[in-house]
């Protein structure tokens, strides 16, 4: 059943929030530190663990895929709970960190894009496939 995938996500979320709270206490911050990220890492790890042992049922897979598709909206909703106004009142360090992180991400995306080289378009792949099929047909001696 799909509900088992949702249950797995719920378990991972509860553990992630708990570990995020513990991390916050350990760092001396009165906030959850990385709870959603920890939850998603636990979900990925548990999915891989179940898959390697052949315990990933079809319903469990559907539930995990469903929540995987909703990952970004969940993170946005969780982040919306943070008090951005109070963080901004903390000084210009927050703005500098945000702008720095944004520029770093843009730079890394550009770098990875250049390192990845050129990729074929679907039209090019289909054209090669048609040429290969035609060559195989001609090699067999089949008439057009």
Short mmCIF file of C-alpha atoms in Angstrom, two decimals:
data_model
loop_
_atom_site.label_atom_id
_atom_site.label_comp_id
_atom_site.label_asym_id
_atom_site.label_seq_id
_atom_site.Cartn_x
_atom_site.Cartn_y
_atom_site.Cartn_z
CA UNK A 1 0.00 0.00 0.00
CA UNK A 2 1.04 3.58 -0.64
CA UNK A 3 0.33 4.36 3.00
CA UNK A 4 3.42 2.39 4.03
CA UNK A 5 5.58 4.83 2.06
CA UNK A 6 3.88 7.71 3.84
CA UNK A 7 4.47 5.95 7.17
CA UNK A 8 8.16 5.60 6.32
CA UNK A 9 8.31 9.32 5.59
CA UNK A 10 6.55 10.09 8.88
CA UNK A 11 9.07 8.02 10.82
CA UNK A 12 11.97 9.69 9.02
CA UNK A 13 10.44 13.14 9.63
CA UNK A 14 9.97 12.52 13.34
CA UNK A 15 13.54 11.23 13.68
CA UNK A 16 14.88 14.12 11.62
CA UNK A 17 13.07 16.75 13.67
CA UNK A 18 14.24 15.11 16.90
CA UNK A 19 17.85 14.93 15.71
CA UNK A 20 17.63 18.51 14.42
CA UNK A 21 16.41 19.66 17.82
CA UNK A 22 19.24 17.76 19.52
CA UNK A 23 21.73 19.34 17.14
CA UNK A 24 20.29 22.77 17.94
CA UNK A 25 20.65 22.16 21.67
CA UNK A 26 24.20 20.90 21.13
CA UNK A 27 25.08 24.04 19.20
CA UNK A 28 23.38 26.30 21.71
CA UNK A 29 20.70 27.45 19.27
CA UNK A 30 17.04 27.57 20.24
CA UNK A 31 15.93 26.12 16.91
CA UNK A 32 15.77 22.96 14.87
CA UNK A 33 19.01 22.73 12.91
CA UNK A 34 18.65 20.75 9.69
CA UNK A 35 15.75 18.56 10.77
CA UNK A 36 14.10 18.43 7.35
CA UNK A 37 17.40 17.71 5.63
CA UNK A 38 18.17 14.95 8.12
CA UNK A 39 14.70 13.51 7.53
CA UNK A 40 15.20 13.43 3.75
CA UNK A 41 18.63 11.80 4.15
CA UNK A 42 17.07 9.18 6.42
CA UNK A 43 14.32 8.60 3.84
CA UNK A 44 16.85 8.11 1.05
CA UNK A 45 19.02 5.83 3.21
CA UNK A 46 16.05 3.73 4.31
CA UNK A 47 14.80 3.43 0.73
CA UNK A 48 18.22 2.22 -0.41
CA UNK A 49 18.50 -0.15 2.55
CA UNK A 50 15.06 -1.66 1.88
CA UNK A 51 15.77 -1.89 -1.85
CA UNK A 52 19.04 -3.81 -1.35
CA UNK A 53 17.29 -6.35 0.86
CA UNK A 54 14.33 -6.79 -1.49
CA UNK A 55 11.88 -5.38 1.05
CA UNK A 56 10.69 -2.49 -1.13
CA UNK A 57 7.11 -3.39 -1.98
CA UNK A 58 5.28 -1.70 -4.84
CA UNK A 59 3.11 0.32 -2.45
CA UNK A 60 6.09 1.41 -0.38
CA UNK A 61 7.85 2.48 -3.56
CA UNK A 62 4.80 4.48 -4.67
CA UNK A 63 4.55 6.24 -1.32
CA UNK A 64 8.24 7.16 -1.30
CA UNK A 65 8.09 8.37 -4.92
CA UNK A 66 5.00 10.44 -4.11
CA UNK A 67 6.80 12.25 -1.30
CA UNK A 68 9.96 12.52 -3.37
CA UNK A 69 7.92 14.50 -5.91
CA UNK A 70 6.66 16.77 -3.13
CA UNK A 71 10.09 17.30 -1.56
CA UNK A 72 10.58 20.92 -2.63
CA UNK A 73 7.11 22.12 -1.55
CA UNK A 74 7.64 20.42 1.82
CA UNK A 75 10.99 22.14 2.31
CA UNK A 76 9.48 25.49 1.33
CA UNK A 77 6.63 24.99 3.80
CA UNK A 78 9.04 24.02 6.56
CA UNK A 79 11.29 26.98 5.81
CA UNK A 80 8.29 29.31 5.86
CA UNK A 81 7.92 28.51 9.55
CA UNK A 82 11.28 30.12 10.30
CA UNK A 83 11.24 33.68 11.60
CA UNK A 84 12.92 35.53 8.74
CA UNK A 85 12.16 38.97 10.18
CA UNK A 86 13.99 38.15 13.43
CA UNK A 87 16.94 36.82 11.43
CA UNK A 88 17.11 40.01 9.38
CA UNK A 89 17.14 42.09 12.57
CA UNK A 90 20.31 40.21 13.53
CA UNK A 91 22.33 42.39 11.20
CA UNK A 92 23.82 42.47 7.73
CA UNK A 93 25.57 39.11 8.18
CA UNK A 94 22.36 37.33 7.22
CA UNK A 95 22.06 39.25 3.95
CA UNK A 96 25.75 38.75 3.16
CA UNK A 97 25.46 35.01 3.84
CA UNK A 98 22.34 34.71 1.69
CA UNK A 99 23.81 36.63 -1.24
CA UNK A 100 27.08 34.71 -0.91
CA UNK A 101 25.28 31.37 -0.95
CA UNK A 102 23.22 32.41 -3.96
CA UNK A 103 26.29 33.53 -5.92
CA UNK A 104 28.16 30.37 -4.96
CA UNK A 105 25.28 28.20 -6.19
CA UNK A 106 25.05 30.12 -9.47
CA UNK A 107 28.80 29.76 -9.96
CA UNK A 108 28.75 26.03 -9.23
CA UNK A 109 25.84 25.42 -11.60
CA UNK A 110 27.73 27.25 -14.37
CA UNK A 111 30.92 25.31 -13.62
CA UNK A 112 29.16 21.95 -13.60
CA UNK A 113 27.37 22.86 -16.81
CA UNK A 114 30.66 23.60 -18.54
CA UNK A 115 32.38 20.50 -17.16
CA UNK A 116 29.50 18.31 -18.30
CA UNK A 117 30.19 19.08 -21.96
CA UNK A 118 27.53 19.11 -24.63
CA UNK A 119 24.62 16.73 -24.47
CA UNK A 120 22.64 15.35 -27.34
CA UNK A 121 19.11 16.51 -27.93
CA UNK A 122 16.27 14.02 -28.36
CA UNK A 123 16.17 14.86 -32.08
CA UNK A 124 19.83 13.91 -32.47
CA UNK A 125 19.34 10.67 -30.55
CA UNK A 126 16.28 9.73 -32.63
CA UNK A 127 18.12 10.56 -35.86
CA UNK A 128 21.02 8.30 -34.89
CA UNK A 129 18.56 5.56 -33.99
CA UNK A 130 16.83 5.85 -37.38
CA UNK A 131 20.17 5.83 -39.22
CA UNK A 132 21.27 2.72 -37.28
CA UNK A 133 17.97 0.97 -38.00
CA UNK A 134 18.24 1.83 -41.70
CA UNK A 135 21.83 0.58 -41.84
CA UNK A 136 20.80 -2.69 -40.17
CA UNK A 137 17.94 -3.10 -42.64
CA UNK A 138 20.22 -2.49 -45.61
CA UNK A 139 22.82 -4.91 -44.20
CA UNK A 140 20.15 -7.63 -44.01
CA UNK A 141 19.20 -6.95 -47.60
CA UNK A 142 15.58 -6.10 -46.80
CA UNK A 143 13.87 -4.08 -49.51
CA UNK A 144 12.35 -0.72 -48.58
#
